[in-house]
PDB file of C-alpha atoms in Angstrom:
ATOM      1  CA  UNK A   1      58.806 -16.051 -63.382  1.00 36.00           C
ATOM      2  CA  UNK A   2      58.021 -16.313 -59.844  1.00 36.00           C
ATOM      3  CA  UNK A   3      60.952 -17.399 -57.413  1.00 40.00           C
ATOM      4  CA  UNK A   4      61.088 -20.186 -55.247  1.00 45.00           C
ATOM      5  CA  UNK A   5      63.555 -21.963 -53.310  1.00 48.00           C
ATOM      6  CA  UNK A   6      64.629 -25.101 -54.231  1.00 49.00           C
ATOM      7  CA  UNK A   7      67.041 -28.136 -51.884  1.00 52.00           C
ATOM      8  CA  UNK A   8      69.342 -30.005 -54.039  1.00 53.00           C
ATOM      9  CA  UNK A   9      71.335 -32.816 -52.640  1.00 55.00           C
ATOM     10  CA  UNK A  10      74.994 -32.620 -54.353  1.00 56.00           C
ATOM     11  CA  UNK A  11      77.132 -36.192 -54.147  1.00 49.00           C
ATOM     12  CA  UNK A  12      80.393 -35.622 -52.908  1.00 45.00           C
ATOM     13  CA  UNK A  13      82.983 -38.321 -52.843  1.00 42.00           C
ATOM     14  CA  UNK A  14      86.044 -39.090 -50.156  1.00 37.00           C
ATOM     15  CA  UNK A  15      83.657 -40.102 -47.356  1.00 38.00           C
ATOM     16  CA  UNK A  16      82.331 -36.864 -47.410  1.00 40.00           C
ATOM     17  CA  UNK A  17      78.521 -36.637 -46.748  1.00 41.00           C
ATOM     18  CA  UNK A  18      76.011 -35.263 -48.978  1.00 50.00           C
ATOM     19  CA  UNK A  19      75.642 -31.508 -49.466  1.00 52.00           C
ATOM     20  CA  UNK A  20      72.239 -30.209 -49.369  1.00 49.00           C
ATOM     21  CA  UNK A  21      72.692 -26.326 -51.399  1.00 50.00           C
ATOM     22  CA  UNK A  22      69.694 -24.175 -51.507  1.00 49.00           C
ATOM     23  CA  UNK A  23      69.332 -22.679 -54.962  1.00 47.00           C
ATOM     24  CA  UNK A  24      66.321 -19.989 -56.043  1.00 44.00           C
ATOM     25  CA  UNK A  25      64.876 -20.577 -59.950  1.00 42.00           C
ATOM     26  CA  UNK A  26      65.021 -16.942 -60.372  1.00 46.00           C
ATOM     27  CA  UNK A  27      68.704 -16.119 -61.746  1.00 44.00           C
ATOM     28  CA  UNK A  28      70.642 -13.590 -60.789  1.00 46.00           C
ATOM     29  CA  UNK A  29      70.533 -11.073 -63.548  1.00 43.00           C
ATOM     30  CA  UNK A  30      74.394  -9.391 -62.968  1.00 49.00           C
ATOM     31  CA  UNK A  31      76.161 -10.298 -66.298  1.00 53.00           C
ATOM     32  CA  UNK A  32      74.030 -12.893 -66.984  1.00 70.00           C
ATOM     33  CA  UNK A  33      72.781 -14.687 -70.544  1.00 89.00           C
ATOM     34  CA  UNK A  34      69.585 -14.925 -71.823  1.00 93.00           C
ATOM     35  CA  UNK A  35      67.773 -18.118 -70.308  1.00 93.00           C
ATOM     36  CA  UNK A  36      64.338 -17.664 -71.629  1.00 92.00           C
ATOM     37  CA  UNK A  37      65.387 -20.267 -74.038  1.00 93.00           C
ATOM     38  CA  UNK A  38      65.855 -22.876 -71.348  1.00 96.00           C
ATOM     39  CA  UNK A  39      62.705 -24.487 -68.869  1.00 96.00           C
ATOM     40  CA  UNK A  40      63.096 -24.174 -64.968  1.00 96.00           C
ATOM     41  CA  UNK A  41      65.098 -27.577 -64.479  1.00 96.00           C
ATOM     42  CA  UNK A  42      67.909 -26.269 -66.598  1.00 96.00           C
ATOM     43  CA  UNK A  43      67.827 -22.896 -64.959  1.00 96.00           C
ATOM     44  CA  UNK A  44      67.816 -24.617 -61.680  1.00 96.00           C
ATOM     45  CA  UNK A  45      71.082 -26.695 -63.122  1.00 97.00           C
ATOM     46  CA  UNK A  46      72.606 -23.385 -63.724  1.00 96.00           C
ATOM     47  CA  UNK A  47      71.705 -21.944 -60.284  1.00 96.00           C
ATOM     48  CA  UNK A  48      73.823 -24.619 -58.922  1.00 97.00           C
ATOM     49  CA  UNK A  49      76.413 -24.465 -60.726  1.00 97.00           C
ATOM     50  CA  UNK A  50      77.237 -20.303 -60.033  1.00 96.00           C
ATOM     51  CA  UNK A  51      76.710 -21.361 -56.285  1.00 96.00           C
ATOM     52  CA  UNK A  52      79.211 -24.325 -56.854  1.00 96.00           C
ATOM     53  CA  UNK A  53      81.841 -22.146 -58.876  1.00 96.00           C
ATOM     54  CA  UNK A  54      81.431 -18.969 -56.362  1.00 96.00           C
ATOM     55  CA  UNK A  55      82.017 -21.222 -53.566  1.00 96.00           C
ATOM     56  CA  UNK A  56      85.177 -22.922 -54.479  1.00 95.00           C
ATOM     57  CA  UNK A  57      86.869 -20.162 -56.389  1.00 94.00           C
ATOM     58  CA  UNK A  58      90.435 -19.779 -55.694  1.00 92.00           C
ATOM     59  CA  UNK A  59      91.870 -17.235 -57.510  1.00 88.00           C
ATOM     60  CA  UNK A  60      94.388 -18.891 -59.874  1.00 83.00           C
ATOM     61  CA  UNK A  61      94.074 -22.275 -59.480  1.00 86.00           C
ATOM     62  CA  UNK A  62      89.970 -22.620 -60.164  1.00 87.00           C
ATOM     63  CA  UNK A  63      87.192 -20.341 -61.266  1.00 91.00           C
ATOM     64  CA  UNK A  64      84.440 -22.818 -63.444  1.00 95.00           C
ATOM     65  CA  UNK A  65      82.055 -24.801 -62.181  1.00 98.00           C
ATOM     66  CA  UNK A  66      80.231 -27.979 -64.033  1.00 98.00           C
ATOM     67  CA  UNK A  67      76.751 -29.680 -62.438  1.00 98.00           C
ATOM     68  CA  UNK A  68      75.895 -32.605 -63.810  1.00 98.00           C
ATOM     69  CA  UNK A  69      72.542 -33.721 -63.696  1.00 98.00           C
ATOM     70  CA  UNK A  70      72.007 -37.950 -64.468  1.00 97.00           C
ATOM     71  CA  UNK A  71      68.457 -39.409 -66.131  1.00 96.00           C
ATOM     72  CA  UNK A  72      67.652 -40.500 -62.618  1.00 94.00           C
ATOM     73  CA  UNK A  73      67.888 -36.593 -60.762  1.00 96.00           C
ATOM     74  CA  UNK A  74      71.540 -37.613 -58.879  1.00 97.00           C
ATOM     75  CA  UNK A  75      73.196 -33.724 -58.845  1.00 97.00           C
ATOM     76  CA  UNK A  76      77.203 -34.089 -59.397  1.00 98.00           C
ATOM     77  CA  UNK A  77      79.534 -31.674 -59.284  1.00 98.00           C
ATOM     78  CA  UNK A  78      83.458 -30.907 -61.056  1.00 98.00           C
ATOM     79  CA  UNK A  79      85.526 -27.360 -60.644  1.00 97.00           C
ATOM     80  CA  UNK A  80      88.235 -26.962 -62.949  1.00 94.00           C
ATOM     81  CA  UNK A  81      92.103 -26.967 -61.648  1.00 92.00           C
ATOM     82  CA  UNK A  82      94.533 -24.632 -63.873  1.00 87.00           C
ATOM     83  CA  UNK A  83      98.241 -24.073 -62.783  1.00 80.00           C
ATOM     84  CA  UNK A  84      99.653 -21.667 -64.998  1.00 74.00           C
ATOM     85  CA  UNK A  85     103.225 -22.439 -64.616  1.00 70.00           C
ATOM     86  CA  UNK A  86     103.034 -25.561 -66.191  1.00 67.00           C
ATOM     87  CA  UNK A  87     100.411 -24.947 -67.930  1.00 73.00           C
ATOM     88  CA  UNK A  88      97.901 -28.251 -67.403  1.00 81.00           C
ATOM     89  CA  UNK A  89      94.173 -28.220 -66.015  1.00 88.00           C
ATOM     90  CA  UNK A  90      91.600 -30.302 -65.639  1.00 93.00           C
ATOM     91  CA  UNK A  91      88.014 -29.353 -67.211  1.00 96.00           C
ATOM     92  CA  UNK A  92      85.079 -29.065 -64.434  1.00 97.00           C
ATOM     93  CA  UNK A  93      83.123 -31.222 -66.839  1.00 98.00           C
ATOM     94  CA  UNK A  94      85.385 -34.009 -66.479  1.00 97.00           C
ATOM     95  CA  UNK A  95      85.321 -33.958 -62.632  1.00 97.00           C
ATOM     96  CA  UNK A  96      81.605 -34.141 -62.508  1.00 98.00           C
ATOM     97  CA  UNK A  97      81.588 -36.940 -65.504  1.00 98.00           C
ATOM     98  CA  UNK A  98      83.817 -38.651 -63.443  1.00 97.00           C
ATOM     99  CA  UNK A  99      82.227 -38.543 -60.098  1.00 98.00           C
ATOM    100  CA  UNK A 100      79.256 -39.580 -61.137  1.00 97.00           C
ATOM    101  CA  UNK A 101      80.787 -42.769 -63.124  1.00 97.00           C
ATOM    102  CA  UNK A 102      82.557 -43.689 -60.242  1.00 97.00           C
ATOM    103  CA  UNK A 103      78.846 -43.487 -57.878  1.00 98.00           C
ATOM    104  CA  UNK A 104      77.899 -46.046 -60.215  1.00 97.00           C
ATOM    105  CA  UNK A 105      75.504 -43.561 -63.102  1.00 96.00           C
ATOM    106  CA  UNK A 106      76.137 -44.374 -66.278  1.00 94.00           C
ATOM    107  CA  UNK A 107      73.051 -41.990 -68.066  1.00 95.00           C
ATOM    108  CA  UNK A 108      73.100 -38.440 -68.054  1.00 97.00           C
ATOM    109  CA  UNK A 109      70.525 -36.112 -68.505  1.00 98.00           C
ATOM    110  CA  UNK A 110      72.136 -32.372 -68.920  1.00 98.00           C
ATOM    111  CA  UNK A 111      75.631 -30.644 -67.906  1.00 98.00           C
ATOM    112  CA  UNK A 112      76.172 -27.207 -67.391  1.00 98.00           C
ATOM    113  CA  UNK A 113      79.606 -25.441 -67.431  1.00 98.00           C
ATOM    114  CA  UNK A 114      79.802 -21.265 -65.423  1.00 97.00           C
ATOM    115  CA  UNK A 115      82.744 -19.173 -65.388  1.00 95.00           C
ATOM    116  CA  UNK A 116      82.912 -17.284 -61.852  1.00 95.00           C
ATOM    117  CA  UNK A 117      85.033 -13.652 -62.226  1.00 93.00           C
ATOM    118  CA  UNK A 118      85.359 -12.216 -58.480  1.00 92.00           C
ATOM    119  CA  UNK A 119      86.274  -9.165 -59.778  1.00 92.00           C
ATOM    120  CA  UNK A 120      82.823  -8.037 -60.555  1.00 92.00           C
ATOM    121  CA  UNK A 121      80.996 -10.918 -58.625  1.00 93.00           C
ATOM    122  CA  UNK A 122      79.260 -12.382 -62.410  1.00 92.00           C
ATOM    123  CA  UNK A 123      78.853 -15.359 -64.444  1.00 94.00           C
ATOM    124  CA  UNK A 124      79.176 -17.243 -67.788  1.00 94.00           C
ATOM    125  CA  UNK A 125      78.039 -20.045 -69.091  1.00 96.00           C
ATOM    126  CA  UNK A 126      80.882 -21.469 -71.067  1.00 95.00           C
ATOM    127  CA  UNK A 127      81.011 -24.133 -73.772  1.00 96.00           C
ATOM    128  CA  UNK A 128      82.688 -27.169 -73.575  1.00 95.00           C
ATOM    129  CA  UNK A 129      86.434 -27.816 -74.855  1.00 94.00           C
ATOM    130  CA  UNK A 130      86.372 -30.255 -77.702  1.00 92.00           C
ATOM    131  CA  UNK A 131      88.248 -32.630 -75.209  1.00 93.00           C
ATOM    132  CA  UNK A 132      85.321 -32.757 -72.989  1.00 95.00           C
ATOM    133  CA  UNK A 133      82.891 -33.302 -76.131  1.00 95.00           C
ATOM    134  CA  UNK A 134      84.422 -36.199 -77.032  1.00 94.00           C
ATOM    135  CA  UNK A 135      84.171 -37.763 -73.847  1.00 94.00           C
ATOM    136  CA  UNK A 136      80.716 -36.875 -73.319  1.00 95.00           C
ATOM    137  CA  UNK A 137      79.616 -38.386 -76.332  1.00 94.00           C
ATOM    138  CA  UNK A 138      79.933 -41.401 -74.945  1.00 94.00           C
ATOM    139  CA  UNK A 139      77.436 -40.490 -72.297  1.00 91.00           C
ATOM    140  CA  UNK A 140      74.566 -39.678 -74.782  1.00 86.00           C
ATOM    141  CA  UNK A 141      71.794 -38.942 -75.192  1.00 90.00           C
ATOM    142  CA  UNK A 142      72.755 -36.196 -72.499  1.00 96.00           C
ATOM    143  CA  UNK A 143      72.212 -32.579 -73.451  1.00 98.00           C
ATOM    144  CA  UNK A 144      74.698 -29.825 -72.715  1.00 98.00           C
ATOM    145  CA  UNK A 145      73.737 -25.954 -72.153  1.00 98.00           C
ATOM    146  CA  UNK A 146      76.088 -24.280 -73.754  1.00 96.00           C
ATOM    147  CA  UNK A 147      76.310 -20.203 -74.985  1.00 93.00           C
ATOM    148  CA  UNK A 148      75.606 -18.602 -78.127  1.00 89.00           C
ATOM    149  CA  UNK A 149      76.407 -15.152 -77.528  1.00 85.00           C
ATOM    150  CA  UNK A 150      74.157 -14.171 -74.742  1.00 90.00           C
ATOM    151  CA  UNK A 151      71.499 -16.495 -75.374  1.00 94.00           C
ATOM    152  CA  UNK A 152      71.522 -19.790 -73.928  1.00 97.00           C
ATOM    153  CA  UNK A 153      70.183 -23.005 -75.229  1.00 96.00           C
ATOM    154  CA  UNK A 154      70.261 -26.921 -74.360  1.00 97.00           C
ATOM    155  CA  UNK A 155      71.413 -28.892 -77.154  1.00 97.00           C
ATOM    156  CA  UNK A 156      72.252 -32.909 -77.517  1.00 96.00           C
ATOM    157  CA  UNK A 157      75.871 -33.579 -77.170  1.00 96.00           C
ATOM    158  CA  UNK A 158      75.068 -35.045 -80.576  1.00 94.00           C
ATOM    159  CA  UNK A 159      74.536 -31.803 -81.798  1.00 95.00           C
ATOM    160  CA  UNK A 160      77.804 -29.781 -80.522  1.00 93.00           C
ATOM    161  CA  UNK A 161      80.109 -32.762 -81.951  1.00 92.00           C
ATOM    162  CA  UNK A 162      77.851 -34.516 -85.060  1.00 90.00           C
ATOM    163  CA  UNK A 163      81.164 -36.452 -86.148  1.00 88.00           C
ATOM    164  CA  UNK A 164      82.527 -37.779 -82.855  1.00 85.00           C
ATOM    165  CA  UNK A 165      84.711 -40.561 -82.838  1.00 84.00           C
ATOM    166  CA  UNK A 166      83.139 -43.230 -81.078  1.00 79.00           C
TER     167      UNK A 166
END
């Protein structure tokens, strides 16, 4: 695969203006899945996600990044929020569902969660909770990358939760 730089513009909320981040469609290959399995749009989604999640990282409080991409090409992004005393968080996923609902999109195209560690500068590409599937069923027919051991693969949200409540 050849590399090449791509612009995406990232929608930010609060009054804050757009974000353009540069991402490359060749992945970085420290402690990273397969992605053969996946085209150059969803490798790009993943790109922007590790930049996302390696750029917000605080050490305790966040370390996963979700990009949300909608039908129309909008780019929105969630980090997670964990405080281990009392034990809550909020899923990345959710943020970036939310951001884009509130922007006015309604239909998704694909979601991406990654899993910064600092310690050894890699990434993951994690699976959704089963909280987050549930919501994002309601968001079909969007399709979710998501990690089977160190492959990768896109699959409809239809397909992680068949039996969704809805």
């Amino acid at each position: 695969m050849t590399s090449a730089n791509t612009e995406i513009k990232v929608k930010s909320v609060m009054g804050r203006s757009d974000k353009i981040r540069k991402c490359t469609t060749e992945p970085s290959v420290k402690n990273m899945q397969n992605v053969s399995n996946l085209n150059i749009e969803e490798q790009k989604l993943i790109e922007l996600a590790k930049a996302h999640a390696k750029e917000c990282f605080r050490p305790g409080i966040t370390s996963m990044a979700a990009v949300l991409r909608t039908a129309d090409g909008k780019f929105f992004t969630g980090i997670n929020i964990k405080y281990k005393k009392v034990w809550k968080c909020i899923c990345a996923e959710r943020v970036a569902i939310a951001k884009a609902l509130e922007a006015g999109e309604t239909i998704f195209d694909t979601i991406v969660t990654v899993k910064y560690e600092d310690e050894d500068d890699s990434f993951t590409v994690v699976n959704m909770c089963g909280e987050c599937r549930q919501i994002a069923i309601f968001h079909k027919p969007l399709k979710v990358i998501v990690g089977e051991g160190n492959n990768l693969r896109s699959l409809s949200i239809r397909e992680i939760i068949p039996y969704a409540y809805e």
